[in-house]
Amino acid sequence: MLTNVQKRFLRKEAHDIDAIFQVGKGGVSPNLVKQVAEALKVRELIKISILQNCDEPKEEVAEMISSRSGSELVQIIGRTIILYKESRNKKQIQLP
């Protein structure tokens, strides 16, 4: 569980990165979750964009992806989700 200070730090770190995944009409598929989990192993911090044609509410999408990938939900801002998962092998981000 992330503290508020850690979430604030991660939001600042995520400001300059671009969304690398998009959730659209198909919703949250097992393949998407698998790819998100793999990306989190390498990057630790990622953004996911939710497209306008997504049928599910953004809060549900964020919860599904974070719980299924084993990551922490940092923030939902607009239609963008920020996720964090500490990497065991490629640790790049030092949390306060």
mmCIF file of N, CA and C in Angstrom, residues 15-94:
data_model
loop_
_atom_site.group_PDB
_atom_site.id
_atom_site.type_symbol
_atom_site.label_atom_id
_atom_site.label_comp_id
_atom_site.label_asym_id
_atom_site.label_seq_id
_atom_site.Cartn_x
_atom_site.Cartn_y
_atom_site.Cartn_z
ATOM 1 N N HIS A 15 4.364 12.420 -14.708
ATOM 2 C CA HIS A 15 3.911 13.581 -15.478
ATOM 3 C C HIS A 15 4.445 13.586 -16.902
ATOM 4 N N ASP A 16 5.698 13.229 -17.091
ATOM 5 C CA ASP A 16 6.335 13.338 -18.408
ATOM 6 C C ASP A 16 6.236 12.073 -19.256
ATOM 7 N N ILE A 17 5.711 10.979 -18.716
ATOM 8 C CA ILE A 17 5.642 9.763 -19.528
ATOM 9 C C ILE A 17 4.325 9.705 -20.289
ATOM 10 N N ASP A 18 4.344 8.997 -21.406
ATOM 11 C CA ASP A 18 3.158 8.858 -22.245
ATOM 12 C C ASP A 18 2.446 7.546 -21.935
ATOM 13 N N ALA A 19 1.158 7.503 -22.237
ATOM 14 C CA ALA A 19 0.382 6.272 -22.065
ATOM 15 C C ALA A 19 0.880 5.234 -23.068
ATOM 16 N N ILE A 20 1.128 4.011 -22.587
ATOM 17 C CA ILE A 20 1.629 2.971 -23.481
ATOM 18 C C ILE A 20 0.567 1.930 -23.823
ATOM 19 N N PHE A 21 -0.578 1.985 -23.150
ATOM 20 C CA PHE A 21 -1.692 1.086 -23.457
ATOM 21 C C PHE A 21 -2.968 1.895 -23.555
ATOM 22 N N GLN A 22 -3.933 1.333 -24.316
ATOM 23 C CA GLN A 22 -5.246 1.942 -24.439
ATOM 24 C C GLN A 22 -6.311 0.893 -24.197
ATOM 25 N N VAL A 23 -7.339 1.271 -23.449
ATOM 26 C CA VAL A 23 -8.482 0.384 -23.221
ATOM 27 C C VAL A 23 -9.636 0.961 -24.023
ATOM 28 N N GLY A 24 -10.168 0.153 -24.924
ATOM 29 C CA GLY A 24 -11.244 0.624 -25.785
ATOM 30 C C GLY A 24 -12.495 -0.201 -25.645
ATOM 31 N N LYS A 25 -13.167 -0.425 -26.763
ATOM 32 C CA LYS A 25 -14.446 -1.115 -26.782
ATOM 33 C C LYS A 25 -14.355 -2.535 -26.227
ATOM 34 N N GLY A 26 -13.215 -3.183 -26.415
ATOM 35 C CA GLY A 26 -13.039 -4.559 -25.937
ATOM 36 C C GLY A 26 -12.933 -4.672 -24.433
ATOM 37 N N GLY A 27 -12.685 -3.572 -23.758
ATOM 38 C CA GLY A 27 -12.564 -3.587 -22.306
ATOM 39 C C GLY A 27 -11.253 -4.207 -21.842
ATOM 40 N N VAL A 28 -11.259 -4.743 -20.636
ATOM 41 C CA VAL A 28 -10.061 -5.313 -20.038
ATOM 42 C C VAL A 28 -10.000 -6.795 -20.389
ATOM 43 N N SER A 29 -9.086 -7.146 -21.282
ATOM 44 C CA SER A 29 -8.933 -8.538 -21.695
ATOM 45 C C SER A 29 -7.762 -9.173 -20.942
ATOM 46 N N PRO A 30 -7.732 -10.493 -20.851
ATOM 47 C CA PRO A 30 -6.596 -11.163 -20.204
ATOM 48 C C PRO A 30 -5.264 -10.838 -20.873
ATOM 49 N N ASN A 31 -5.285 -10.652 -22.189
ATOM 50 C CA ASN A 31 -4.065 -10.309 -22.910
ATOM 51 C C ASN A 31 -3.559 -8.925 -22.507
ATOM 52 N N LEU A 32 -4.467 -7.977 -22.331
ATOM 53 C CA LEU A 32 -4.088 -6.632 -21.905
ATOM 54 C C LEU A 32 -3.458 -6.678 -20.518
ATOM 55 N N VAL A 33 -4.068 -7.430 -19.612
ATOM 56 C CA VAL A 33 -3.545 -7.539 -18.248
ATOM 57 C C VAL A 33 -2.145 -8.151 -18.266
ATOM 58 N N LYS A 34 -1.949 -9.161 -19.100
ATOM 59 C CA LYS A 34 -0.640 -9.821 -19.213
ATOM 60 C C LYS A 34 0.409 -8.828 -19.714
ATOM 61 N N GLN A 35 0.069 -8.038 -20.724
ATOM 62 C CA GLN A 35 1.000 -7.058 -21.272
ATOM 63 C C GLN A 35 1.302 -5.956 -20.264
ATOM 64 N N VAL A 36 0.300 -5.525 -19.510
ATOM 65 C CA VAL A 36 0.509 -4.508 -18.471
ATOM 66 C C VAL A 36 1.456 -5.039 -17.400
ATOM 67 N N ALA A 37 1.255 -6.287 -16.987
ATOM 68 C CA ALA A 37 2.122 -6.886 -15.965
ATOM 69 C C ALA A 37 3.566 -6.966 -16.454
ATOM 70 N N GLU A 38 3.754 -7.325 -17.720
ATOM 71 C CA GLU A 38 5.108 -7.391 -18.290
ATOM 72 C C GLU A 38 5.745 -6.007 -18.362
ATOM 73 N N ALA A 39 4.969 -5.009 -18.758
ATOM 74 C CA ALA A 39 5.490 -3.641 -18.846
ATOM 75 C C ALA A 39 5.865 -3.113 -17.466
ATOM 76 N N LEU A 40 5.078 -3.462 -16.449
ATOM 77 C CA LEU A 40 5.371 -3.012 -15.085
ATOM 78 C C LEU A 40 6.662 -3.634 -14.554
ATOM 79 N N LYS A 41 6.973 -4.856 -14.969
ATOM 80 C CA LYS A 41 8.226 -5.492 -14.551
ATOM 81 C C LYS A 41 9.428 -4.705 -15.049
ATOM 82 N N VAL A 42 9.290 -4.144 -16.239
ATOM 83 C CA VAL A 42 10.401 -3.426 -16.858
ATOM 84 C C VAL A 42 10.424 -1.955 -16.447
ATOM 85 N N ARG A 43 9.262 -1.305 -16.432
ATOM 86 C CA ARG A 43 9.204 0.150 -16.249
ATOM 87 C C ARG A 43 8.848 0.607 -14.838
ATOM 88 N N GLU A 44 8.143 -0.190 -14.086
ATOM 89 C CA GLU A 44 7.647 0.108 -12.744
ATOM 90 C C GLU A 44 6.480 1.097 -12.723
ATOM 91 N N LEU A 45 6.490 2.092 -13.574
ATOM 92 C CA LEU A 45 5.462 3.133 -13.579
ATOM 93 C C LEU A 45 4.955 3.311 -15.002
ATOM 94 N N ILE A 46 3.642 3.137 -15.203
ATOM 95 C CA ILE A 46 3.081 3.272 -16.554
ATOM 96 C C ILE A 46 1.769 4.045 -16.508
ATOM 97 N N LYS A 47 1.408 4.543 -17.692
ATOM 98 C CA LYS A 47 0.105 5.191 -17.875
ATOM 99 C C LYS A 47 -0.706 4.379 -18.867
ATOM 100 N N ILE A 48 -2.014 4.321 -18.615
ATOM 101 C CA ILE A 48 -2.944 3.647 -19.512
ATOM 102 C C ILE A 48 -4.062 4.626 -19.839
ATOM 103 N N SER A 49 -4.358 4.760 -21.111
ATOM 104 C CA SER A 49 -5.409 5.666 -21.562
ATOM 105 C C SER A 49 -6.709 4.888 -21.773
ATOM 106 N N ILE A 50 -7.817 5.449 -21.322
ATOM 107 C CA ILE A 50 -9.126 4.840 -21.535
ATOM 108 C C ILE A 50 -9.824 5.630 -22.634
ATOM 109 N N LEU A 51 -10.145 4.949 -23.716
ATOM 110 C CA LEU A 51 -10.758 5.614 -24.861
ATOM 111 C C LEU A 51 -12.233 5.905 -24.597
ATOM 112 N N GLN A 52 -12.778 6.822 -25.387
ATOM 113 C CA GLN A 52 -14.178 7.235 -25.233
ATOM 114 C C GLN A 52 -15.156 6.090 -25.492
ATOM 115 N N ASN A 53 -14.767 5.127 -26.345
ATOM 116 C CA ASN A 53 -15.697 4.051 -26.692
ATOM 117 C C ASN A 53 -15.669 2.885 -25.702
ATOM 118 N N CYS A 54 -14.956 3.027 -24.606
ATOM 119 C CA CYS A 54 -14.942 1.996 -23.572
ATOM 120 C C CYS A 54 -16.284 2.011 -22.840
ATOM 121 N N ASP A 55 -16.919 0.834 -22.743
ATOM 122 C CA ASP A 55 -18.264 0.741 -22.156
ATOM 123 C C ASP A 55 -18.262 0.772 -20.634
ATOM 124 N N GLU A 56 -17.159 0.399 -20.019
ATOM 125 C CA GLU A 56 -17.090 0.291 -18.561
ATOM 126 C C GLU A 56 -16.627 1.608 -17.938
ATOM 127 N N PRO A 57 -17.059 1.913 -16.716
ATOM 128 C CA PRO A 57 -16.593 3.128 -16.035
ATOM 129 C C PRO A 57 -15.083 3.067 -15.778
ATOM 130 N N LYS A 58 -14.448 4.218 -15.828
ATOM 131 C CA LYS A 58 -12.987 4.258 -15.701
ATOM 132 C C LYS A 58 -12.498 3.738 -14.355
ATOM 133 N N GLU A 59 -13.288 3.932 -13.298
ATOM 134 C CA GLU A 59 -12.897 3.435 -11.975
ATOM 135 C C GLU A 59 -12.861 1.910 -11.944
ATOM 136 N N GLU A 60 -13.841 1.279 -12.602
ATOM 137 C CA GLU A 60 -13.876 -0.183 -12.667
ATOM 138 C C GLU A 60 -12.722 -0.722 -13.498
ATOM 139 N N VAL A 61 -12.433 -0.057 -14.609
ATOM 140 C CA VAL A 61 -11.321 -0.466 -15.461
ATOM 141 C C VAL A 61 -10.014 -0.385 -14.674
ATOM 142 N N ALA A 62 -9.812 0.716 -13.968
ATOM 143 C CA ALA A 62 -8.589 0.903 -13.189
ATOM 144 C C ALA A 62 -8.459 -0.164 -12.112
ATOM 145 N N GLU A 63 -9.544 -0.455 -11.422
ATOM 146 C CA GLU A 63 -9.526 -1.470 -10.361
ATOM 147 C C GLU A 63 -9.246 -2.858 -10.923
ATOM 148 N N MET A 64 -9.876 -3.188 -12.049
ATOM 149 C CA MET A 64 -9.661 -4.503 -12.659
ATOM 150 C C MET A 64 -8.207 -4.689 -13.078
ATOM 151 N N ILE A 65 -7.652 -3.683 -13.761
ATOM 152 C CA ILE A 65 -6.277 -3.809 -14.241
ATOM 153 C C ILE A 65 -5.300 -3.876 -13.077
ATOM 154 N N SER A 66 -5.473 -3.017 -12.085
ATOM 155 C CA SER A 66 -4.526 -3.000 -10.968
ATOM 156 C C SER A 66 -4.600 -4.282 -10.148
ATOM 157 N N SER A 67 -5.792 -4.794 -9.900
ATOM 158 C CA SER A 67 -5.895 -6.016 -9.095
ATOM 159 C C SER A 67 -5.397 -7.236 -9.857
ATOM 160 N N ARG A 68 -5.698 -7.331 -11.139
ATOM 161 C CA ARG A 68 -5.280 -8.492 -11.926
ATOM 162 C C ARG A 68 -3.793 -8.484 -12.249
ATOM 163 N N SER A 69 -3.183 -7.304 -12.318
ATOM 164 C CA SER A 69 -1.745 -7.238 -12.622
ATOM 165 C C SER A 69 -0.899 -7.180 -11.351
ATOM 166 N N GLY A 70 -1.548 -7.047 -10.200
ATOM 167 C CA GLY A 70 -0.818 -6.997 -8.936
ATOM 168 C C GLY A 70 -0.113 -5.679 -8.702
ATOM 169 N N SER A 71 -0.646 -4.617 -9.282
ATOM 170 C CA SER A 71 -0.012 -3.301 -9.165
ATOM 171 C C SER A 71 -0.826 -2.381 -8.258
ATOM 172 N N GLU A 72 -0.234 -1.235 -7.961
ATOM 173 C CA GLU A 72 -0.886 -0.216 -7.138
ATOM 174 C C GLU A 72 -1.450 0.878 -8.047
ATOM 175 N N LEU A 73 -2.683 1.281 -7.790
ATOM 176 C CA LEU A 73 -3.279 2.386 -8.517
ATOM 177 C C LEU A 73 -2.799 3.685 -7.881
ATOM 178 N N VAL A 74 -2.068 4.472 -8.642
ATOM 179 C CA VAL A 74 -1.535 5.740 -8.137
ATOM 180 C C VAL A 74 -2.581 6.832 -8.282
ATOM 181 N N GLN A 75 -3.175 6.937 -9.489
ATOM 182 C CA GLN A 75 -4.122 8.020 -9.740
ATOM 183 C C GLN A 75 -4.945 7.736 -10.984
ATOM 184 N N ILE A 76 -6.170 8.234 -10.971
ATOM 185 C CA ILE A 76 -6.998 8.310 -12.179
ATOM 186 C C ILE A 76 -7.186 9.791 -12.435
ATOM 187 N N ILE A 77 -6.668 10.255 -13.554
ATOM 188 C CA ILE A 77 -6.799 11.670 -13.885
ATOM 189 C C ILE A 77 -7.404 11.770 -15.282
ATOM 190 N N GLY A 78 -8.599 12.302 -15.350
ATOM 191 C CA GLY A 78 -9.313 12.345 -16.625
ATOM 192 C C GLY A 78 -9.610 10.928 -17.068
ATOM 193 N N ARG A 79 -9.130 10.557 -18.231
ATOM 194 C CA ARG A 79 -9.302 9.204 -18.748
ATOM 195 C C ARG A 79 -7.958 8.475 -18.802
ATOM 196 N N THR A 80 -7.073 8.816 -17.885
ATOM 197 C CA THR A 80 -5.749 8.210 -17.810
ATOM 198 C C THR A 80 -5.535 7.586 -16.432
ATOM 199 N N ILE A 81 -4.996 6.375 -16.436
ATOM 200 C CA ILE A 81 -4.702 5.644 -15.202
ATOM 201 C C ILE A 81 -3.184 5.589 -15.037
ATOM 202 N N ILE A 82 -2.721 5.809 -13.818
ATOM 203 C CA ILE A 82 -1.296 5.664 -13.513
ATOM 204 C C ILE A 82 -1.143 4.479 -12.562
ATOM 205 N N LEU A 83 -0.303 3.514 -12.956
ATOM 206 C CA LEU A 83 -0.073 2.315 -12.160
ATOM 207 C C LEU A 83 1.400 2.191 -11.792
ATOM 208 N N TYR A 84 1.654 1.610 -10.617
ATOM 209 C CA TYR A 84 3.019 1.386 -10.141
ATOM 210 C C TYR A 84 3.130 -0.015 -9.564
ATOM 211 N N LYS A 85 4.235 -0.666 -9.880
ATOM 212 C CA LYS A 85 4.565 -1.946 -9.255
ATOM 213 C C LYS A 85 6.078 -2.010 -9.135
ATOM 214 N N GLU A 86 6.551 -2.205 -7.925
ATOM 215 C CA GLU A 86 7.991 -2.258 -7.689
ATOM 216 C C GLU A 86 8.584 -3.470 -8.398
ATOM 217 N N SER A 87 9.657 -3.235 -9.138
ATOM 218 C CA SER A 87 10.330 -4.299 -9.864
ATOM 219 C C SER A 87 11.395 -4.932 -8.974
ATOM 220 N N ARG A 88 11.473 -6.246 -9.021
ATOM 221 C CA ARG A 88 12.488 -6.936 -8.223
ATOM 222 C C ARG A 88 13.853 -6.887 -8.904
ATOM 223 N N ASN A 89 13.872 -6.988 -10.225
ATOM 224 C CA ASN A 89 15.135 -7.077 -10.963
ATOM 225 C C ASN A 89 15.642 -5.746 -11.491
ATOM 226 N N LYS A 90 14.749 -4.896 -11.953
ATOM 227 C CA LYS A 90 15.138 -3.637 -12.603
ATOM 228 C C LYS A 90 14.610 -2.445 -11.833
ATOM 229 N N LYS A 91 14.958 -2.342 -10.571
ATOM 230 C CA LYS A 91 14.471 -1.252 -9.725
ATOM 231 C C LYS A 91 15.058 0.076 -10.208
ATOM 232 N N GLN A 92 14.186 1.001 -10.595
ATOM 233 C CA GLN A 92 14.606 2.294 -11.106
ATOM 234 C C GLN A 92 14.126 3.449 -10.241
ATOM 235 N N ILE A 93 13.005 3.261 -9.566
ATOM 236 C CA ILE A 93 12.389 4.345 -8.804
ATOM 237 C C ILE A 93 12.604 4.092 -7.311
ATOM 238 N N GLN A 94 13.192 5.070 -6.646
ATOM 239 C CA GLN A 94 13.374 4.996 -5.193
ATOM 240 C C GLN A 94 12.258 5.810 -4.538
#
